[in-house]
Short mmCIF file of C-alpha atoms in Angstrom, two decimals:
data_model
loop_
_atom_site.label_atom_id
_atom_site.label_comp_id
_atom_site.label_asym_id
_atom_site.label_seq_id
_atom_site.Cartn_x
_atom_site.Cartn_y
_atom_site.Cartn_z
CA MET A 93 -18.96 14.74 1.97
CA LYS A 94 -18.95 18.30 2.71
CA ALA A 95 -16.59 18.23 5.92
CA THR A 96 -14.36 16.44 3.73
CA LEU A 97 -14.53 19.20 1.14
CA VAL A 98 -13.84 21.73 4.03
CA THR A 99 -10.98 19.88 5.10
CA LEU A 100 -9.44 19.45 2.05
CA THR A 101 -9.85 23.30 1.06
CA LEU A 102 -8.15 24.21 4.70
CA SER A 103 -5.27 21.92 3.62
CA LEU A 104 -4.79 23.74 0.47
CA ALA A 105 -4.69 27.15 2.04
CA LEU A 106 -2.05 25.84 4.48
CA VAL A 107 0.29 24.81 1.69
CA THR A 108 -0.08 27.58 -0.40
CA ALA A 109 0.74 29.81 2.80
CA ALA A 110 3.51 27.78 3.86
CA ALA A 111 5.14 27.11 0.26
CA PHE A 112 5.67 30.82 -0.82
CA PRO A 113 7.56 33.40 0.90
CA PHE A 114 6.28 36.58 2.41
CA GLU A 115 7.81 39.89 3.63
CA ARG A 116 7.78 40.75 7.32
CA LYS A 117 7.93 44.65 8.38
CA GLY A 118 9.45 45.81 11.64
CA ALA A 119 10.70 49.00 13.37
CA SER A 120 14.01 49.43 15.26
CA ALA A 121 14.40 50.59 18.70
CA SER A 122 15.85 53.68 17.89
CA GLY A 123 13.18 54.79 15.40
CA GLY A 124 15.27 54.69 12.65
CA ALA A 125 14.14 54.87 8.93
CA ALA A 126 15.88 51.73 7.79
CA LYS A 127 13.63 49.14 6.92
CA GLU A 128 14.82 45.50 7.15
CA LYS A 129 13.34 42.80 4.85
CA ARG A 130 13.17 39.19 5.83
CA VAL A 131 12.28 35.95 3.55
CA GLN A 132 10.93 32.99 5.43
CA TYR A 133 10.11 29.41 3.58
CA ALA A 134 8.34 26.11 4.84
CA ALA A 135 10.53 23.51 6.23
CA TRP A 136 10.81 20.40 3.56
CA ASP A 137 9.61 17.87 6.21
CA ASP A 138 6.39 20.01 6.66
CA VAL A 139 5.67 19.88 2.94
CA ASN A 140 6.14 16.24 2.78
CA VAL A 141 3.75 15.71 5.63
CA ILE A 142 1.28 17.69 4.12
CA ALA A 143 1.40 16.28 0.72
CA HIS A 144 1.19 12.95 2.06
CA GLY A 145 -1.74 13.74 3.91
CA LEU A 146 -3.32 15.13 0.67
CA LEU A 147 -2.30 11.79 -0.94
CA GLN A 148 -4.26 9.91 1.62
CA LEU A 149 -7.04 12.41 1.89
CA GLY A 150 -7.43 11.74 -2.32
CA GLN A 151 -7.06 8.20 -2.05
CA GLY A 152 -10.04 8.04 0.63
CA LEU A 153 -12.27 10.26 -1.31
CA LYS A 154 -11.54 7.88 -4.45
CA GLU A 155 -12.73 4.83 -2.46
CA HIS A 156 -15.58 7.00 -1.20
CA VAL A 157 -16.84 7.65 -4.57
CA ASP A 158 -16.22 4.18 -5.76
CA LYS A 159 -18.00 2.70 -3.20
CA THR A 160 -21.15 5.38 -3.47
CA LYS A 161 -21.10 4.26 -7.27
CA VAL A 162 -21.30 0.68 -6.15
CA GLN A 163 -24.13 1.40 -4.05
CA MET A 164 -25.98 3.77 -6.44
CA ARG A 165 -25.82 0.56 -9.40
CA ASP A 166 -27.12 -1.86 -6.57
CA ILE A 167 -29.74 0.64 -5.90
CA SER A 168 -30.82 0.64 -9.37
CA THR A 169 -31.02 -3.03 -9.70
CA LYS A 170 -32.92 -3.46 -6.91
CA LEU A 171 -35.29 -0.72 -8.24
CA LYS A 172 -35.52 -2.34 -11.64
CA VAL A 173 -35.96 -5.97 -10.19
CA PHE A 174 -39.05 -4.28 -7.85
CA ASN A 175 -40.51 -2.76 -10.82
CA ARG A 176 -40.62 -6.23 -12.92
CA THR A 177 -41.97 -8.01 -9.71
CA VAL A 178 -44.81 -5.24 -9.41
CA THR A 179 -45.44 -5.63 -13.21
CA GLU A 180 -45.56 -9.10 -13.28
CA MET A 181 -47.56 -9.34 -9.84
CA GLY A 182 -50.19 -7.07 -12.10
CA LYS A 183 -50.37 -9.47 -14.96
CA GLU A 184 -50.48 -12.45 -12.51
CA SER A 185 -53.45 -10.71 -10.72
CA GLN A 186 -55.28 -9.86 -13.74
CA ARG A 187 -54.88 -13.08 -15.10
CA LEU A 188 -56.27 -14.86 -11.66
CA GLN A 189 -59.23 -12.19 -12.05
CA VAL A 190 -60.20 -13.56 -15.70
CA GLU A 191 -60.12 -17.07 -14.51
CA GLY A 192 -62.09 -16.34 -11.12
CA GLU A 193 -64.63 -14.49 -13.42
CA ALA A 194 -64.69 -17.64 -15.84
CA LEU A 195 -64.81 -20.22 -12.81
CA LYS A 196 -67.88 -17.91 -11.73
CA VAL A 197 -69.80 -18.38 -15.18
CA ARG A 198 -68.90 -21.94 -15.01
CA ALA A 199 -70.22 -22.51 -11.69
CA ARG A 200 -73.48 -20.30 -12.34
CA GLY A 201 -73.69 -22.64 -15.48
CA LEU A 202 -73.57 -25.90 -13.50
CA GLU A 203 -75.89 -24.42 -10.62
CA ASP A 204 -78.31 -23.84 -13.46
CA ARG A 205 -78.02 -27.25 -14.80
CA GLU A 206 -78.30 -28.61 -11.28
CA GLY A 207 -81.49 -26.80 -10.85
CA GLN A 208 -82.83 -28.44 -14.27
CA LEU A 209 -81.76 -31.88 -13.34
CA LEU A 210 -83.49 -31.45 -9.92
CA ASN A 211 -87.04 -30.19 -11.50
CA VAL A 212 -86.51 -33.22 -14.19
CA THR A 213 -85.87 -35.45 -11.03
CA ALA A 214 -88.92 -34.21 -9.16
CA GLU A 215 -90.95 -34.50 -12.57
CA LEU A 216 -89.86 -38.11 -12.56
CA ARG A 217 -90.66 -38.93 -8.86
CA GLU A 218 -94.11 -37.59 -9.35
CA LYS A 219 -94.72 -39.70 -12.35
CA ALA A 220 -93.19 -42.82 -10.54
CA GLU A 221 -95.49 -42.13 -7.81
CA GLU A 222 -98.25 -41.71 -10.24
CA MET A 223 -97.45 -45.21 -12.04
CA GLN A 224 -97.41 -46.70 -8.45
CA GLN A 225 -100.92 -45.37 -7.92
CA GLU A 226 -102.28 -46.70 -11.26
CA ARG A 227 -100.48 -49.96 -10.33
CA ARG A 228 -102.17 -50.61 -6.96
CA THR A 229 -105.43 -49.31 -9.00
CA MET A 230 -105.05 -51.64 -11.49
CA GLY A 231 -104.05 -54.42 -8.78
CA GLU A 232 -107.58 -53.87 -7.08
CA ARG A 233 -109.35 -54.05 -10.21
CA MET A 234 -107.49 -57.28 -11.30
CA SER A 235 -108.47 -58.55 -7.50
CA ARG A 236 -112.10 -57.69 -8.23
CA LEU A 237 -111.94 -59.38 -11.64
CA GLU A 238 -110.66 -62.55 -10.47
CA GLU A 239 -113.23 -62.63 -7.97
CA ARG A 240 -115.88 -62.10 -10.61
CA VAL A 241 -114.16 -64.70 -12.72
CA ASP A 242 -114.19 -67.19 -9.65
CA SER A 243 -118.01 -66.48 -8.89
CA MET A 244 -119.02 -67.09 -12.77
CA LEU A 245 -116.82 -70.17 -12.93
CA GLN A 246 -118.76 -71.62 -9.96
CA GLY A 247 -121.87 -70.66 -11.50
CA ALA A 248 -121.04 -72.12 -14.56
CA ALA A 249 -120.52 -75.22 -12.95
CA GLY A 250 -124.38 -75.59 -12.87
CA ARG A 251 -125.24 -73.72 -15.84
CA PRO A 252 -122.44 -73.64 -18.47
CA GLU A 253 -121.94 -70.25 -20.23
CA PRO A 254 -119.38 -70.59 -22.78
CA HIS A 255 -119.27 -67.03 -24.22
CA THR A 256 -119.36 -65.14 -20.69
CA GLY A 257 -116.46 -67.12 -19.59
CA ALA A 258 -114.73 -66.70 -22.68
CA LYS A 259 -115.04 -62.88 -22.25
CA ASN A 260 -114.11 -62.66 -18.88
CA ARG A 261 -110.94 -64.50 -19.21
CA SER A 262 -110.28 -62.17 -22.26
CA ASP A 263 -110.63 -59.32 -19.91
CA ALA A 264 -108.26 -60.64 -17.20
CA ARG A 265 -105.57 -61.36 -20.04
CA SER A 266 -106.13 -57.37 -21.06
CA ILE A 267 -105.64 -56.74 -17.43
CA GLN A 268 -102.93 -58.44 -16.84
CA LEU A 269 -101.05 -57.39 -20.11
CA MET A 270 -101.66 -53.92 -18.97
CA LEU A 271 -100.08 -54.38 -15.64
CA GLU A 272 -96.99 -55.62 -17.13
CA ALA A 273 -96.67 -52.75 -19.28
CA GLN A 274 -97.24 -50.50 -16.16
CA ASN A 275 -94.58 -52.47 -14.38
CA ARG A 276 -91.96 -51.97 -17.10
CA ARG A 277 -92.68 -48.63 -17.31
CA ILE A 278 -92.05 -47.92 -13.44
CA ASP A 279 -88.98 -49.80 -13.64
CA ASP A 280 -87.62 -47.71 -16.56
CA LEU A 281 -88.59 -44.83 -14.58
CA MET A 282 -86.94 -45.71 -11.57
CA GLU A 283 -83.50 -46.26 -13.76
CA ARG A 284 -84.01 -42.98 -15.38
CA ILE A 285 -84.12 -41.54 -11.52
CA ARG A 286 -81.32 -43.47 -10.70
CA LEU A 287 -79.32 -42.26 -13.61
CA GLN A 288 -80.34 -38.67 -12.89
CA GLN A 289 -79.28 -38.80 -9.15
CA GLU A 290 -75.80 -40.12 -10.33
CA LYS A 291 -75.53 -37.16 -12.75
CA LEU A 292 -76.60 -34.96 -9.72
CA ASP A 293 -73.99 -36.25 -7.54
CA LYS A 294 -71.39 -35.79 -10.28
CA GLN A 295 -72.48 -32.14 -10.80
CA ASN A 296 -72.50 -31.49 -6.93
CA VAL A 297 -68.93 -32.62 -6.66
CA ARG A 298 -67.89 -30.34 -9.82
CA ILE A 299 -69.78 -27.54 -8.48
CA ARG A 300 -67.98 -27.83 -5.07
CA THR A 301 -64.51 -28.30 -7.03
CA LEU A 302 -64.87 -25.14 -9.00
CA GLN A 303 -66.20 -23.24 -5.54
CA SER A 304 -62.95 -24.49 -4.01
CA GLN A 305 -61.06 -22.98 -6.68
CA ILE A 306 -62.92 -19.72 -6.98
CA GLN A 307 -62.08 -19.45 -3.21
CA SER A 308 -58.38 -20.28 -3.90
CA SER A 309 -58.39 -17.88 -6.83
CA ARG A 310 -59.47 -15.29 -4.34
CA GLN A 311 -56.92 -15.76 -1.84
CA ARG A 312 -54.38 -15.60 -4.33
CA ASN A 313 -55.67 -12.31 -5.49
CA ASN A 314 -55.72 -11.02 -1.77
CA LEU A 315 -52.32 -12.42 -1.25
CA ARG A 316 -50.69 -10.74 -4.37
CA SER A 317 -52.15 -7.66 -3.51
CA SER A 318 -50.74 -7.36 -0.28
CA ASN A 319 -47.33 -8.59 -1.61
CA GLY A 320 -47.65 -5.71 -4.22
CA SER A 321 -47.62 -3.19 -1.27
CA ALA A 322 -44.84 -4.70 0.58
CA GLN A 323 -41.21 -3.57 0.27
CA SER A 324 -38.82 -5.37 -2.40
CA GLY A 325 -36.76 -8.34 -0.71
CA VAL A 326 -39.72 -9.93 1.31
CA THR A 327 -39.77 -13.62 0.28
CA GLU A 328 -42.97 -14.08 -1.71
CA GLN A 329 -45.72 -16.34 -0.54
CA ARG A 330 -46.81 -19.42 -1.99
CA ASP A 331 -50.10 -19.68 -3.59
CA SER A 332 -52.84 -21.42 -1.75
CA PRO A 333 -52.88 -24.86 -2.98
CA VAL A 334 -56.36 -26.16 -4.58
CA GLU A 335 -57.26 -29.55 -2.62
CA MET A 336 -56.33 -32.22 -4.83
CA ALA A 337 -58.11 -35.58 -5.53
CA SER A 338 -56.93 -38.80 -3.63
CA ASP A 339 -57.31 -41.03 -6.37
CA CYS A 340 -58.06 -41.37 -10.24
CA HIS A 341 -61.93 -42.15 -9.37
CA GLU A 342 -62.17 -39.05 -7.29
CA LEU A 343 -60.76 -37.09 -10.56
CA PHE A 344 -63.46 -38.76 -12.77
CA LEU A 345 -66.15 -37.79 -10.24
CA ARG A 346 -64.85 -34.38 -10.54
CA GLY A 347 -65.28 -34.30 -14.60
CA GLU A 348 -61.90 -35.77 -15.90
CA THR A 349 -62.60 -38.21 -18.63
CA VAL A 350 -59.44 -38.62 -20.56
CA SER A 351 -56.98 -41.14 -19.64
CA GLY A 352 -53.40 -39.71 -18.83
CA ILE A 353 -50.88 -38.32 -16.20
CA TYR A 354 -52.61 -36.76 -13.37
CA THR A 355 -51.24 -35.46 -9.81
CA ILE A 356 -53.13 -36.90 -6.74
CA GLN A 357 -52.39 -36.36 -2.92
CA PRO A 358 -53.66 -39.68 -0.97
CA LYS A 359 -54.72 -39.17 2.60
CA ASN A 360 -52.31 -38.10 4.79
CA ALA A 361 -49.41 -38.58 2.24
CA GLU A 362 -47.46 -36.49 -0.24
CA PRO A 363 -48.65 -35.73 -3.69
CA ILE A 364 -47.75 -38.16 -6.55
CA ASN A 365 -47.88 -38.46 -10.17
CA VAL A 366 -49.97 -41.29 -11.72
CA PHE A 367 -51.46 -42.71 -14.76
CA CYS A 368 -55.22 -42.64 -14.59
CA GLU A 369 -56.92 -44.86 -16.93
CA MET A 370 -60.58 -43.34 -17.51
CA THR A 371 -63.60 -45.35 -18.37
CA ALA A 372 -67.01 -45.06 -18.66
CA ASP A 373 -67.39 -46.45 -15.06
CA GLY A 374 -65.09 -44.31 -13.23
CA GLY A 375 -61.23 -43.61 -12.72
CA TRP A 376 -58.71 -46.51 -12.35
CA THR A 377 -55.06 -45.85 -11.13
CA VAL A 378 -52.63 -47.70 -12.83
CA ILE A 379 -50.05 -49.67 -10.53
CA GLN A 380 -48.07 -51.71 -13.39
CA ARG A 381 -47.97 -51.87 -16.98
CA ARG A 382 -45.90 -54.49 -19.27
CA GLN A 383 -46.13 -54.12 -22.77
CA ASP A 384 -42.82 -54.31 -24.84
CA GLY A 385 -40.01 -55.01 -22.71
CA SER A 386 -38.39 -51.49 -22.43
CA VAL A 387 -37.74 -51.60 -18.57
CA ASP A 388 -36.08 -54.12 -16.48
CA PHE A 389 -38.31 -55.46 -13.85
CA ASP A 390 -35.27 -57.83 -12.32
CA GLN A 391 -35.00 -54.76 -9.83
CA LEU A 392 -33.90 -54.79 -5.93
CA TRP A 393 -36.41 -54.13 -2.95
CA GLN A 394 -35.60 -50.37 -2.85
CA ALA A 395 -36.58 -50.10 -6.24
CA TYR A 396 -39.57 -51.92 -6.05
CA GLU A 397 -40.36 -49.76 -2.71
CA LYS A 398 -40.08 -46.47 -4.48
CA GLY A 399 -41.30 -47.70 -8.15
CA PHE A 400 -39.42 -47.41 -11.49
CA GLY A 401 -39.98 -46.96 -15.27
CA SER A 402 -42.23 -44.29 -17.10
CA LEU A 403 -45.75 -43.72 -16.96
CA ASN A 404 -46.47 -43.20 -20.47
CA GLY A 405 -44.72 -46.67 -20.72
CA GLU A 406 -43.56 -49.48 -18.73
CA PHE A 407 -43.49 -49.01 -15.15
CA TRP A 408 -44.15 -50.01 -11.64
CA LEU A 409 -45.82 -47.41 -9.49
CA GLY A 410 -44.19 -48.48 -6.00
CA LEU A 411 -45.12 -50.34 -3.15
CA GLU A 412 -45.04 -47.21 -1.05
CA LYS A 413 -47.13 -45.37 -3.13
CA ILE A 414 -49.66 -48.26 -3.74
CA HIS A 415 -50.19 -48.34 0.12
CA SER A 416 -50.66 -44.75 0.58
CA ILE A 417 -53.80 -44.75 -1.89
CA ALA A 418 -55.20 -48.02 -0.41
CA LYS A 419 -54.18 -48.16 3.04
CA ASP A 420 -57.66 -47.47 4.13
CA GLY A 421 -59.21 -50.55 2.33
CA GLY A 422 -62.41 -50.63 0.17
CA TYR A 423 -60.31 -51.27 -2.91
CA ILE A 424 -60.37 -53.53 -5.91
CA LEU A 425 -57.41 -54.67 -8.10
CA ASN A 426 -58.05 -55.28 -11.54
CA ILE A 427 -55.56 -57.20 -13.65
CA ASN A 428 -55.53 -57.45 -17.49
CA LEU A 429 -53.41 -59.81 -19.47
CA SER A 430 -53.20 -60.83 -23.20
CA ASP A 431 -51.03 -63.41 -24.65
CA TRP A 432 -49.57 -63.54 -28.31
CA GLY A 433 -52.56 -64.44 -30.16
CA ASP A 434 -54.20 -60.81 -28.71
CA ASP A 435 -56.61 -62.92 -26.73
CA VAL A 436 -57.27 -60.93 -23.73
CA VAL A 437 -58.59 -61.78 -20.14
CA SER A 438 -59.69 -59.80 -17.03
CA VAL A 439 -59.35 -60.47 -13.41
CA ARG A 440 -60.88 -58.55 -10.28
CA LEU A 441 -60.26 -59.21 -6.94
CA PRO A 442 -61.07 -57.03 -3.99
CA PHE A 443 -57.70 -56.58 -1.88
CA GLN A 444 -56.03 -54.95 1.16
CA LEU A 445 -52.17 -53.80 1.03
CA GLY A 446 -50.06 -53.83 4.37
CA GLY A 447 -47.44 -51.21 4.98
CA GLU A 448 -43.39 -51.64 4.99
CA GLU A 449 -44.02 -53.15 8.62
CA THR A 450 -45.58 -56.06 6.96
CA LYS A 451 -43.19 -56.19 3.92
CA TYR A 452 -46.31 -55.02 1.90
CA SER A 453 -47.95 -57.98 2.71
CA LEU A 454 -51.15 -58.54 -0.12
CA GLN A 455 -54.15 -60.01 1.25
CA ILE A 456 -57.41 -60.82 -0.47
CA PRO A 457 -60.62 -61.77 1.15
CA GLU A 458 -62.00 -64.80 0.33
CA ALA A 459 -65.73 -64.13 -0.45
CA GLY A 460 -66.75 -67.60 -1.82
CA THR A 461 -64.87 -69.96 -3.89
CA PHE A 462 -62.21 -68.58 -6.29
CA SER A 463 -62.75 -68.92 -10.11
CA THR A 464 -60.00 -70.49 -11.95
CA LEU A 465 -58.36 -67.44 -13.03
CA GLU A 466 -58.71 -65.82 -9.76
CA SER A 467 -57.00 -68.73 -7.92
CA SER A 468 -53.69 -68.36 -9.56
CA LEU A 469 -53.20 -64.98 -6.51
CA GLY A 470 -56.49 -65.18 -4.70
CA THR A 471 -56.02 -68.75 -3.13
CA ASP A 472 -52.57 -68.03 -1.77
CA ALA A 473 -53.30 -64.53 -0.54
CA THR A 474 -56.08 -65.04 1.74
CA SER A 475 -53.97 -64.95 4.73
CA GLY A 476 -51.72 -62.43 3.50
CA LEU A 477 -48.77 -62.59 0.92
CA PRO A 478 -45.35 -60.66 1.80
CA PHE A 479 -43.65 -59.06 -1.11
CA SER A 480 -40.19 -60.81 -2.09
CA THR A 481 -37.15 -59.46 -4.21
CA HIS A 482 -33.93 -60.95 -4.60
CA ASP A 483 -32.29 -59.34 -1.77
CA GLN A 484 -35.73 -59.67 0.40
CA ASP A 485 -36.71 -63.10 0.65
CA ASN A 486 -40.01 -63.55 2.30
CA ASP A 487 -41.72 -65.97 -0.11
CA GLN A 488 -42.91 -69.25 1.54
CA LYS A 489 -40.60 -71.61 0.10
CA SER A 490 -37.99 -72.30 2.67
CA ASP A 491 -35.02 -73.78 0.67
CA THR A 492 -35.44 -71.15 -2.36
CA ASN A 493 -35.74 -67.71 -3.18
CA CYS A 494 -38.32 -67.36 -5.51
CA ALA A 495 -37.06 -64.09 -6.86
CA GLN A 496 -33.90 -65.25 -7.62
CA HIS A 497 -35.32 -68.59 -9.06
CA LEU A 498 -37.62 -66.91 -11.27
CA SER A 499 -37.10 -63.07 -11.69
CA GLY A 500 -38.18 -59.76 -10.82
CA GLY A 501 -40.25 -59.05 -7.33
CA TRP A 502 -44.03 -60.39 -6.58
CA TRP A 503 -46.24 -61.49 -4.07
CA PHE A 504 -44.48 -65.26 -4.40
CA SER A 505 -46.28 -68.11 -2.29
CA ASN A 506 -44.06 -70.96 -3.47
CA CYS A 507 -42.81 -69.85 -6.98
CA GLY A 508 -45.51 -71.40 -8.99
CA ARG A 509 -48.85 -69.58 -9.46
CA SER A 510 -48.16 -66.19 -10.84
CA ASN A 511 -45.40 -63.59 -11.85
CA LEU A 512 -46.35 -60.54 -13.59
CA ASN A 513 -43.11 -58.95 -12.91
CA GLY A 514 -41.24 -61.68 -14.30
CA ARG A 515 -38.54 -61.13 -17.37
CA TYR A 516 -40.31 -59.89 -20.59
CA PHE A 517 -39.70 -62.50 -23.50
CA GLN A 518 -40.61 -61.62 -26.99
CA SER A 519 -42.43 -63.97 -29.17
CA PRO A 520 -41.40 -66.75 -29.87
CA PRO A 521 -40.29 -67.53 -26.13
CA PRO A 522 -37.14 -69.42 -25.69
CA LYS A 523 -37.28 -72.97 -25.82
CA GLN A 524 -35.78 -74.24 -22.44
CA ARG A 525 -38.32 -74.44 -19.81
CA HIS A 526 -36.29 -73.41 -17.18
CA GLN A 527 -35.93 -69.80 -19.13
CA ARG A 528 -39.81 -69.69 -19.79
CA LYS A 529 -40.62 -69.82 -16.18
CA GLN A 530 -38.67 -66.71 -15.52
CA GLY A 531 -41.20 -64.79 -17.64
CA ILE A 532 -44.30 -63.34 -17.12
CA PHE A 533 -46.93 -65.97 -16.28
CA TRP A 534 -50.25 -66.62 -14.97
CA LYS A 535 -50.50 -70.30 -14.25
CA THR A 536 -54.53 -70.87 -14.63
CA TRP A 537 -54.83 -69.19 -17.87
CA ARG A 538 -51.90 -69.83 -19.95
CA GLY A 539 -49.70 -72.10 -17.79
CA ARG A 540 -46.46 -71.49 -16.08
CA TYR A 541 -44.34 -72.05 -19.12
CA TYR A 542 -46.03 -69.38 -21.38
CA PRO A 543 -44.45 -65.90 -21.21
CA LEU A 544 -47.67 -63.30 -21.49
CA LYS A 545 -47.36 -60.68 -23.95
CA SER A 546 -48.90 -57.77 -21.57
CA SER A 547 -50.17 -57.15 -18.14
CA VAL A 548 -51.80 -54.18 -16.77
CA MET A 549 -52.81 -53.78 -13.05
CA MET A 550 -55.09 -51.01 -11.74
CA ILE A 551 -56.75 -50.32 -8.57
CA ALA A 552 -59.97 -48.40 -7.77
CA PRO A 553 -62.34 -47.95 -4.83
CA ALA A 554 -64.85 -50.74 -4.65
CA VAL A 555 -67.99 -48.27 -5.32
CA ILE A 556 -66.79 -48.53 -9.14
CA GLU A 557 -67.76 -52.55 -9.01
CA ASN A 558 -71.15 -51.50 -7.87
CA LYS A 559 -71.81 -49.37 -10.91
CA SER A 560 -69.89 -51.34 -13.63
#
C-alpha cells in the first residue's frame, strides 16, 4: 500500500514538471550580456502515456480497496460466527454440567436405595433362615411326639386310656397346624425375597445406565471445552452417544414404564424407531398393528422388507428390522386379536426368524401339542415358513400364489390357516365368500371367512414369559 502511494506521488511530480514550462539560462561564448530565454513544453504523447498510466494505477487502487473491504467484511462475519459458537458452547457446557449434577444426585439416591434394599434383603434372609431352623425344630418335636403317640397307642391296646390318647392326638394336631403356618410364613418370605431381588436387579440396571450417562456427559463437556479453545472453521465433533437399549424390554429394565415410540439399537445393527408396549411384566416391541384400515397392507416384497405405515397408527415394522431384533433367538411372539363383538384372545408362541437368505422364514419350535388357537400358525411353521408377497411367491401351494389369491404378505402355508395382513373390512363384512377370505382371519378362532376387527403382533425376550 505504501509503495503504491510513493509511486503515485512520483508520477504526479513528473507530470507537473513536464506539463509546465520553465526558463533555461545560458551565457554566450563571447561573454556578452544579452540573455536568451527559451521555453520548453512536454510532448503530447508523453502526457497521454502518463495519463493512461495514472488511470490504470487508479483503477488498480480502486480494485485493491474493494477487495480489501470484502476481506474485512468476511473477517467480521467469521468473528461474529465464532463469537456465537463460543457463546452457544458455553451455554451447552453449562447445561450439560447441570444435567451431570442432576444425574449424580439421582445416582446417589439410587445407590442409597440399593443399600436399603440390600439391608432389607439381608434381614429377610436372616428371618428365612430362622424360620427354617424353627421348621427343623418343629419337625424334630413332631417326630418325638409321633413316637410318643405310637408308644401310647401300643400301651393302650392292653390298657385303654381314652383321655390320654385324645390329649396326645390334640397336641399332635396343634403342632401340625403350627407347622403349616410356619411353612406358609416361609413361603411368603421367600416370595418377598424374590421380589426384592428383582427390584435390586432393576436398580442395578438403572444405576449402570445413570453412570454411563454421567460419564458421557463428562466426555461431552471435555469435548466442548477443547472445541471452544480451537480456531473457528474446525468441524464440530459429535457428542459421544449413550449406549442405546437393544429392545423394549431392556428399556423397561432401565426404568421406562410408559408405552410409546422409542429409539433402540439391536446388536450389530443401526438404530431404529419402534413402538414399545410397556406392561407390568416388561416391554414388548410391537411389529404389526391393524385397527381401522387406514393403511393399505396389500404391498410388495420391498415394502414388507423395509416396513410401512405410522408407528402411532397402523403399521408393519419390517422383516429386516424384526430379524435384527430377534436374530439371536430366545424371543416369543404375542398375538392379540379382537372380533366385532369386542371379544379378545391372545396367542403366545416361541419363534425364530431367519434372514433375507431364508426369505425371512418363520420357525416355531414344537414343544408338545399345539392348542387349537396356536395351530393356525404353529402347526405349519415347525419346519419353517418363508414369507410371501405378490411379487415373491414362496408359499407351499405349487399351483397358486397365496398372496395374490388372498391379499397382503404373510407366512402362507397352503393359503388357508391364517393371514393377519389381509384386507381390512369394516363391519358388516362383504357377503361373498371369495371376498371375505381376503380379509384378516385366524381360522381356529373365528373361521377363515370372518374378517377380524383388529390384530397386534409383539415380540419380547423369552425371560418375560417366565415372569408373567
